[in-house]
Amino acid sequence: EAQVTQNPRYLITVTGKKLTVTCSQNMNHEYMSWYRQDPGLGLRQIYYSMNVEVTDKGDVPEGYKVSRKEKRNFPLILESPSPNQTSLYFCASRPPRGREAFFGQGTRLTVV
Amino acid sequence: AQTVTQSQPEMSVQEAETVTLSCTYDTSESDYYLFWYKQPPSRQMILVIRQEAYKQQNATENRFSVNFQKAAKSFSLKISDSQLGDAAMYFCAYRSFGNEKLTFGTGTRLTIIP
């Protein structure tokens, strides 16, 4: 089944403790993105990647890092999480000529 | 910068009736895509319908159709014969050609009244 898989689905952590949210897609898509969803703000892009080793900032990159060492994986790294990073996170992918993005199931992150 | 505005935070409709969700956007681009995504309580983002800006014909997917007014920069979603399973948050989104960023509106929560 074609899908984008995020892990974990839920995470509660403490301020300053480094964490990684994984994202993997099995559709051989070149383009991948991370978004965060906050009430009243919709979804906002954090980072995106056009291919292996090619990444760039989205609208809200502060406090996040990404890497794209393999085509299928695009992990989101929070090196020192803070409470304002409490949010619902989505990974998405699409092929270069594809119109729509395919989304993962979401990761609910709470930083206390 | 592109912006997407959904002016209706909440809407409700009687089951089997028709409802229209509004979306306006601002862009200086001429080539772009517009989307409606549905987010049920499961949180999954599900594509409902998409529209290419170069197409004059409004997109239709079963009970879902759009009214795309390019000059007015308006992209409304009409849901006909509303069903209980249509209850969800609906997001309007924009992406210009050659750009990887989806710009989302703030969403409209749709309630279906049995």
PDB file of C-alpha atoms in Angstrom:
ATOM      1  CA  GLU A   1       0.000   0.000   0.000  1.00  0.00           C
ATOM      2  CA  ALA A   2       1.320   3.430  -1.002  1.00  0.00           C
ATOM      3  CA  GLN A   3       1.745   5.492   2.119  1.00  0.00           C
ATOM      4  CA  VAL A   4       3.645   8.038   4.154  1.00  0.00           C
ATOM      5  CA  THR A   5       4.449   6.730   7.611  1.00  0.00           C
ATOM      6  CA  GLN A   6       5.297   8.894  10.591  1.00  0.00           C
ATOM      7  CA  ASN A   7       6.528   7.753  13.977  1.00  0.00           C
ATOM      8  CA  PRO A   8       5.683   8.184  16.724  1.00  0.00           C
ATOM      9  CA  ARG A   9       1.998   9.125  16.513  1.00  0.00           C
ATOM     10  CA  TYR A  10       2.055  10.671  19.987  1.00  0.00           C
ATOM     11  CA  LEU A  11       4.967  12.014  21.991  1.00  0.00           C
ATOM     12  CA  ILE A  12       5.226  13.848  25.282  1.00  0.00           C
ATOM     13  CA  THR A  13       8.670  15.144  26.129  1.00  0.00           C
ATOM     14  CA  VAL A  14      10.398  17.654  28.365  1.00  0.00           C
ATOM     15  CA  THR A  15      11.968  20.943  27.396  1.00  0.00           C
ATOM     16  CA  GLY A  16      15.475  20.551  26.011  1.00  0.00           C
ATOM     17  CA  LYS A  17      15.432  16.809  25.381  1.00  0.00           C
ATOM     18  CA  LYS A  18      16.413  16.135  21.782  1.00  0.00           C
ATOM     19  CA  LEU A  19      13.931  14.170  19.727  1.00  0.00           C
ATOM     20  CA  THR A  20      13.424  12.920  16.191  1.00  0.00           C
ATOM     21  CA  VAL A  21      10.170  12.329  14.365  1.00  0.00           C
ATOM     22  CA  THR A  22      10.643   9.915  11.503  1.00  0.00           C
ATOM     23  CA  CYS A  23       8.937  10.034   8.126  1.00  0.00           C
ATOM     24  CA  SER A  24       9.154   7.365   5.459  1.00  0.00           C
ATOM     25  CA  GLN A  25       7.393   7.034   2.102  1.00  0.00           C
ATOM     26  CA  ASN A  26       7.252   4.000  -0.159  1.00  0.00           C
ATOM     27  CA  MET A  27       6.213   5.778  -3.362  1.00  0.00           C
ATOM     28  CA  ASN A  28       9.692   6.803  -4.566  1.00  0.00           C
ATOM     29  CA  HIS A  29       8.701  10.470  -4.353  1.00  0.00           C
ATOM     30  CA  GLU A  30      11.379  13.108  -4.794  1.00  0.00           C
ATOM     31  CA  TYR A  31       9.633  15.888  -2.897  1.00  0.00           C
ATOM     32  CA  MET A  32       8.997  15.748   0.835  1.00  0.00           C
ATOM     33  CA  SER A  33       7.879  18.367   3.360  1.00  0.00           C
ATOM     34  CA  TRP A  34       7.172  18.899   7.029  1.00  0.00           C
ATOM     35  CA  TYR A  35       4.243  20.972   8.275  1.00  0.00           C
ATOM     36  CA  ARG A  36       2.979  21.932  11.681  1.00  0.00           C
ATOM     37  CA  GLN A  37      -0.693  22.496  12.446  1.00  0.00           C
ATOM     38  CA  ASP A  38      -1.807  24.871  15.169  1.00  0.00           C
ATOM     39  CA  PRO A  39      -5.365  25.949  16.053  1.00  0.00           C
ATOM     40  CA  GLY A  40      -6.430  29.021  14.122  1.00  0.00           C
ATOM     41  CA  LEU A  41      -3.304  28.958  11.970  1.00  0.00           C
ATOM     42  CA  GLY A  42      -3.855  26.044   9.617  1.00  0.00           C
ATOM     43  CA  LEU A  43      -0.788  24.152   8.446  1.00  0.00           C
ATOM     44  CA  ARG A  44       2.525  25.888   7.935  1.00  0.00           C
ATOM     45  CA  GLN A  45       5.567  24.490   6.160  1.00  0.00           C
ATOM     46  CA  ILE A  46       8.671  23.921   8.295  1.00  0.00           C
ATOM     47  CA  TYR A  47      11.167  22.441   5.809  1.00  0.00           C
ATOM     48  CA  TYR A  48      11.060  20.765   2.452  1.00  0.00           C
ATOM     49  CA  SER A  49      13.325  18.610   0.309  1.00  0.00           C
ATOM     50  CA  MET A  50      13.432  18.336  -3.458  1.00  0.00           C
ATOM     51  CA  ASN A  51      15.695  15.272  -3.448  1.00  0.00           C
ATOM     52  CA  VAL A  52      18.438  13.485  -1.550  1.00  0.00           C
ATOM     53  CA  GLU A  53      20.778  15.970   0.159  1.00  0.00           C
ATOM     54  CA  VAL A  54      18.638  18.917  -1.073  1.00  0.00           C
ATOM     55  CA  THR A  55      16.662  20.668   1.660  1.00  0.00           C
ATOM     56  CA  ASP A  56      15.397  24.192   2.228  1.00  0.00           C
ATOM     57  CA  LYS A  57      13.538  26.241   4.800  1.00  0.00           C
ATOM     58  CA  GLY A  58       9.826  26.751   4.778  1.00  0.00           C
ATOM     59  CA  ASP A  59       7.904  29.431   6.639  1.00  0.00           C
ATOM     60  CA  VAL A  60       8.652  28.362  10.233  1.00  0.00           C
ATOM     61  CA  PRO A  61      12.059  26.601  10.346  1.00  0.00           C
ATOM     62  CA  GLU A  62      13.348  28.016  13.652  1.00  0.00           C
ATOM     63  CA  GLY A  63      14.106  25.307  16.191  1.00  0.00           C
ATOM     64  CA  TYR A  64      13.992  22.454  13.665  1.00  0.00           C
ATOM     65  CA  LYS A  65      16.476  20.512  11.580  1.00  0.00           C
ATOM     66  CA  VAL A  66      15.989  17.989   8.807  1.00  0.00           C
ATOM     67  CA  SER A  67      18.125  15.641   6.776  1.00  0.00           C
ATOM     68  CA  ARG A  68      17.566  13.696   3.568  1.00  0.00           C
ATOM     69  CA  LYS A  69      20.185  11.004   3.254  1.00  0.00           C
ATOM     70  CA  GLU A  70      17.885   8.528   1.558  1.00  0.00           C
ATOM     71  CA  LYS A  71      15.063   9.208  -0.855  1.00  0.00           C
ATOM     72  CA  ARG A  72      12.431   7.471   1.244  1.00  0.00           C
ATOM     73  CA  ASN A  73      13.239   9.076   4.624  1.00  0.00           C
ATOM     74  CA  PHE A  74      12.936  12.654   5.841  1.00  0.00           C
ATOM     75  CA  PRO A  75      13.305  12.904   9.633  1.00  0.00           C
ATOM     76  CA  LEU A  76      12.436  16.035  11.605  1.00  0.00           C
ATOM     77  CA  ILE A  77      14.837  16.822  14.432  1.00  0.00           C
ATOM     78  CA  LEU A  78      14.156  19.040  17.419  1.00  0.00           C
ATOM     79  CA  GLU A  79      17.526  19.479  19.113  1.00  0.00           C
ATOM     80  CA  SER A  80      16.214  21.434  22.094  1.00  0.00           C
ATOM     81  CA  PRO A  81      12.405  21.330  22.131  1.00  0.00           C
ATOM     82  CA  SER A  82      10.477  24.137  23.781  1.00  0.00           C
ATOM     83  CA  PRO A  83       6.801  24.363  24.795  1.00  0.00           C
ATOM     84  CA  ASN A  84       6.005  26.563  21.759  1.00  0.00           C
ATOM     85  CA  GLN A  85       6.815  23.555  19.576  1.00  0.00           C
ATOM     86  CA  THR A  86       3.834  21.700  21.008  1.00  0.00           C
ATOM     87  CA  SER A  87       1.849  21.030  17.861  1.00  0.00           C
ATOM     88  CA  LEU A  88       0.511  18.488  15.395  1.00  0.00           C
ATOM     89  CA  TYR A  89       3.145  17.631  12.787  1.00  0.00           C
ATOM     90  CA  PHE A  90       2.614  16.266   9.299  1.00  0.00           C
ATOM     91  CA  CYS A  91       5.031  14.855   6.779  1.00  0.00           C
ATOM     92  CA  ALA A  92       4.026  14.925   3.107  1.00  0.00           C
ATOM     93  CA  SER A  93       5.472  13.715  -0.177  1.00  0.00           C
ATOM     94  CA  ARG A  94       4.751  13.999  -3.891  1.00  0.00           C
ATOM     95  CA  PRO A  95       6.425  13.149  -7.198  1.00  0.00           C
ATOM     96  CA  PRO A  96       7.896  16.022  -9.281  1.00  0.00           C
ATOM     97  CA  ARG A  97       5.021  16.133 -11.745  1.00  0.00           C
ATOM     98  CA  GLY A  98       2.392  15.197  -9.192  1.00  0.00           C
ATOM     99  CA  ARG A  99      -0.199  17.771  -8.316  1.00  0.00           C
ATOM    100  CA  GLU A 100      -1.207  16.826  -4.802  1.00  0.00           C
ATOM    101  CA  ALA A 101       0.773  15.916  -1.727  1.00  0.00           C
ATOM    102  CA  PHE A 102       0.242  12.692   0.219  1.00  0.00           C
ATOM    103  CA  PHE A 103       0.229  13.145   3.975  1.00  0.00           C
ATOM    104  CA  GLY A 104       1.308  10.964   6.859  1.00  0.00           C
ATOM    105  CA  GLN A 105      -0.998  10.251   9.790  1.00  0.00           C
ATOM    106  CA  GLY A 106       0.355  13.092  11.903  1.00  0.00           C
ATOM    107  CA  THR A 107       2.414  13.234  15.103  1.00  0.00           C
ATOM    108  CA  ARG A 108       0.968  14.920  18.167  1.00  0.00           C
ATOM    109  CA  LEU A 109       3.918  16.412  20.089  1.00  0.00           C
ATOM    110  CA  THR A 110       3.620  17.913  23.550  1.00  0.00           C
ATOM    111  CA  VAL A 111       6.627  19.629  25.135  1.00  0.00           C
ATOM    112  CA  VAL A 112       6.308  20.285  28.868  1.00  0.00           C
TER     113      VAL A 112
ATOM    114  CA  ALA B   1       3.511  36.194  -0.509  1.00  0.00           C
ATOM    115  CA  GLN B   2       0.534  34.022  -1.185  1.00  0.00           C
ATOM    116  CA  THR B   3      -2.261  33.929   1.370  1.00  0.00           C
ATOM    117  CA  VAL B   4      -5.357  31.779   1.683  1.00  0.00           C
ATOM    118  CA  THR B   5      -8.391  32.962   3.639  1.00  0.00           C
ATOM    119  CA  GLN B   6     -11.250  30.875   4.943  1.00  0.00           C
ATOM    120  CA  SER B   7     -13.680  33.292   6.558  1.00  0.00           C
ATOM    121  CA  GLN B   8     -16.036  30.691   8.038  1.00  0.00           C
ATOM    122  CA  PRO B   9     -14.485  29.057  11.121  1.00  0.00           C
ATOM    123  CA  GLU B  10     -17.567  26.849  11.566  1.00  0.00           C
ATOM    124  CA  MET B  11     -20.468  25.739   9.415  1.00  0.00           C
ATOM    125  CA  SER B  12     -23.312  23.349   9.946  1.00  0.00           C
ATOM    126  CA  VAL B  13     -25.718  21.680   7.558  1.00  0.00           C
ATOM    127  CA  GLN B  14     -28.658  19.334   7.811  1.00  0.00           C
ATOM    128  CA  GLU B  15     -28.000  15.816   6.588  1.00  0.00           C
ATOM    129  CA  ALA B  16     -28.865  15.434   2.877  1.00  0.00           C
ATOM    130  CA  GLU B  17     -28.714  19.194   2.313  1.00  0.00           C
ATOM    131  CA  THR B  18     -26.111  21.189   0.383  1.00  0.00           C
ATOM    132  CA  VAL B  19     -23.438  23.381   1.923  1.00  0.00           C
ATOM    133  CA  THR B  20     -20.820  25.690   0.439  1.00  0.00           C
ATOM    134  CA  LEU B  21     -17.495  26.457   2.081  1.00  0.00           C
ATOM    135  CA  SER B  22     -15.732  29.645   1.054  1.00  0.00           C
ATOM    136  CA  CYS B  23     -12.086  30.231   0.234  1.00  0.00           C
ATOM    137  CA  THR B  24     -10.291  33.221  -1.215  1.00  0.00           C
ATOM    138  CA  TYR B  25      -6.615  33.550  -2.008  1.00  0.00           C
ATOM    139  CA  ASP B  26      -4.145  36.173  -2.989  1.00  0.00           C
ATOM    140  CA  THR B  27      -1.379  35.592  -5.509  1.00  0.00           C
ATOM    141  CA  SER B  28       0.459  37.325  -8.321  1.00  0.00           C
ATOM    142  CA  GLU B  29       1.171  34.004 -10.044  1.00  0.00           C
ATOM    143  CA  SER B  30      -0.788  32.852 -13.078  1.00  0.00           C
ATOM    144  CA  ASP B  31      -0.078  29.118 -12.853  1.00  0.00           C
ATOM    145  CA  TYR B  32      -1.054  27.323  -9.678  1.00  0.00           C
ATOM    146  CA  TYR B  33      -3.095  24.582  -8.093  1.00  0.00           C
ATOM    147  CA  LEU B  34      -5.883  24.833  -5.545  1.00  0.00           C
ATOM    148  CA  PHE B  35      -6.953  22.038  -3.232  1.00  0.00           C
ATOM    149  CA  TRP B  36      -9.536  21.178  -0.637  1.00  0.00           C
ATOM    150  CA  TYR B  37      -8.378  18.798   2.068  1.00  0.00           C
ATOM    151  CA  LYS B  38     -10.609  17.116   4.633  1.00  0.00           C
ATOM    152  CA  GLN B  39      -9.382  16.367   8.148  1.00  0.00           C
ATOM    153  CA  PRO B  40     -11.722  14.076  10.104  1.00  0.00           C
ATOM    154  CA  PRO B  41     -11.243  13.381  13.824  1.00  0.00           C
ATOM    155  CA  SER B  42      -8.633  10.774  12.896  1.00  0.00           C
ATOM    156  CA  ARG B  43      -6.440  13.781  11.913  1.00  0.00           C
ATOM    157  CA  GLN B  44      -5.593  12.263   8.529  1.00  0.00           C
ATOM    158  CA  MET B  45      -5.336  14.844   5.727  1.00  0.00           C
ATOM    159  CA  ILE B  46      -7.473  13.582   2.852  1.00  0.00           C
ATOM    160  CA  LEU B  47      -7.555  15.228  -0.552  1.00  0.00           C
ATOM    161  CA  VAL B  48     -11.140  16.044  -1.525  1.00  0.00           C
ATOM    162  CA  ILE B  49     -10.670  17.851  -4.819  1.00  0.00           C
ATOM    163  CA  ARG B  50      -8.111  19.826  -6.789  1.00  0.00           C
ATOM    164  CA  GLN B  51      -8.267  22.509  -9.472  1.00  0.00           C
ATOM    165  CA  GLU B  52      -5.606  23.605 -11.935  1.00  0.00           C
ATOM    166  CA  ALA B  53      -5.722  27.358 -12.496  1.00  0.00           C
ATOM    167  CA  TYR B  54      -5.356  27.015 -16.280  1.00  0.00           C
ATOM    168  CA  LYS B  55      -8.540  24.940 -16.477  1.00  0.00           C
ATOM    169  CA  GLN B  56     -11.724  26.943 -16.842  1.00  0.00           C
ATOM    170  CA  GLN B  57     -13.952  23.995 -16.066  1.00  0.00           C
ATOM    171  CA  ASN B  58     -14.791  23.553 -12.408  1.00  0.00           C
ATOM    172  CA  ALA B  59     -13.586  20.295 -10.873  1.00  0.00           C
ATOM    173  CA  THR B  60     -16.121  17.736  -9.662  1.00  0.00           C
ATOM    174  CA  GLU B  61     -15.695  14.576  -7.601  1.00  0.00           C
ATOM    175  CA  ASN B  62     -18.979  12.796  -6.938  1.00  0.00           C
ATOM    176  CA  ARG B  63     -20.858  14.930  -4.370  1.00  0.00           C
ATOM    177  CA  PHE B  64     -18.058  17.499  -4.180  1.00  0.00           C
ATOM    178  CA  SER B  65     -17.653  20.332  -6.648  1.00  0.00           C
ATOM    179  CA  VAL B  66     -15.892  23.660  -6.720  1.00  0.00           C
ATOM    180  CA  ASN B  67     -16.737  27.112  -7.988  1.00  0.00           C
ATOM    181  CA  PHE B  68     -13.420  28.482  -9.229  1.00  0.00           C
ATOM    182  CA  GLN B  69     -13.431  32.189 -10.058  1.00  0.00           C
ATOM    183  CA  LYS B  70      -9.884  33.012 -11.142  1.00  0.00           C
ATOM    184  CA  ALA B  71     -10.375  36.742 -11.594  1.00  0.00           C
ATOM    185  CA  ALA B  72     -11.998  37.051  -8.188  1.00  0.00           C
ATOM    186  CA  LYS B  73      -9.453  34.644  -6.646  1.00  0.00           C
ATOM    187  CA  SER B  74     -12.215  32.605  -5.142  1.00  0.00           C
ATOM    188  CA  PHE B  75     -12.392  28.819  -4.742  1.00  0.00           C
ATOM    189  CA  SER B  76     -15.478  27.577  -2.905  1.00  0.00           C
ATOM    190  CA  LEU B  77     -16.361  23.955  -2.180  1.00  0.00           C
ATOM    191  CA  LYS B  78     -19.915  22.691  -2.548  1.00  0.00           C
ATOM    192  CA  ILE B  79     -20.934  19.475  -0.825  1.00  0.00           C
ATOM    193  CA  SER B  80     -24.218  18.042  -2.067  1.00  0.00           C
ATOM    194  CA  ASP B  81     -26.366  15.501  -0.235  1.00  0.00           C
ATOM    195  CA  SER B  82     -24.353  15.962   2.954  1.00  0.00           C
ATOM    196  CA  GLN B  83     -23.631  12.799   4.901  1.00  0.00           C
ATOM    197  CA  LEU B  84     -22.625  12.237   8.519  1.00  0.00           C
ATOM    198  CA  GLY B  85     -19.206  11.121   7.325  1.00  0.00           C
ATOM    199  CA  ASP B  86     -18.606  14.562   5.831  1.00  0.00           C
ATOM    200  CA  ALA B  87     -18.214  16.031   9.312  1.00  0.00           C
ATOM    201  CA  ALA B  88     -14.622  17.255   9.503  1.00  0.00           C
ATOM    202  CA  MET B  89     -12.322  20.234   9.331  1.00  0.00           C
ATOM    203  CA  TYR B  90     -11.882  21.391   5.729  1.00  0.00           C
ATOM    204  CA  PHE B  91      -8.771  23.201   4.570  1.00  0.00           C
ATOM    205  CA  CYS B  92      -8.333  25.166   1.384  1.00  0.00           C
ATOM    206  CA  ALA B  93      -4.750  25.137   0.064  1.00  0.00           C
ATOM    207  CA  TYR B  94      -2.721  26.750  -2.701  1.00  0.00           C
ATOM    208  CA  ARG B  95       0.483  25.761  -4.476  1.00  0.00           C
ATOM    209  CA  SER B  96       2.107  27.606  -7.366  1.00  0.00           C
ATOM    210  CA  PHE B  97       3.780  25.703 -10.207  1.00  0.00           C
ATOM    211  CA  GLY B  98       7.391  24.878  -9.468  1.00  0.00           C
ATOM    212  CA  ASN B  99       6.987  25.586  -5.775  1.00  0.00           C
ATOM    213  CA  GLU B 100       6.935  22.923  -3.100  1.00  0.00           C
ATOM    214  CA  LYS B 101       5.053  24.912  -0.482  1.00  0.00           C
ATOM    215  CA  LEU B 102       1.374  24.365   0.183  1.00  0.00           C
ATOM    216  CA  THR B 103      -0.200  27.475   1.699  1.00  0.00           C
ATOM    217  CA  PHE B 104      -3.220  26.594   3.814  1.00  0.00           C
ATOM    218  CA  GLY B 105      -6.198  28.518   5.065  1.00  0.00           C
ATOM    219  CA  THR B 106      -7.164  28.352   8.722  1.00  0.00           C
ATOM    220  CA  GLY B 107      -9.884  25.782   8.138  1.00  0.00           C
ATOM    221  CA  THR B 108     -13.664  25.475   8.401  1.00  0.00           C
ATOM    222  CA  ARG B 109     -15.156  22.981  10.828  1.00  0.00           C
ATOM    223  CA  LEU B 110     -18.225  21.381   9.251  1.00  0.00           C
ATOM    224  CA  THR B 111     -20.902  19.809  11.434  1.00  0.00           C
ATOM    225  CA  ILE B 112     -23.601  17.595   9.959  1.00  0.00           C
ATOM    226  CA  ILE B 113     -26.939  17.704  11.778  1.00  0.00           C
ATOM    227  CA  PRO B 114     -28.824  14.382  11.612  1.00  0.00           C
TER     228      PRO B 114
END
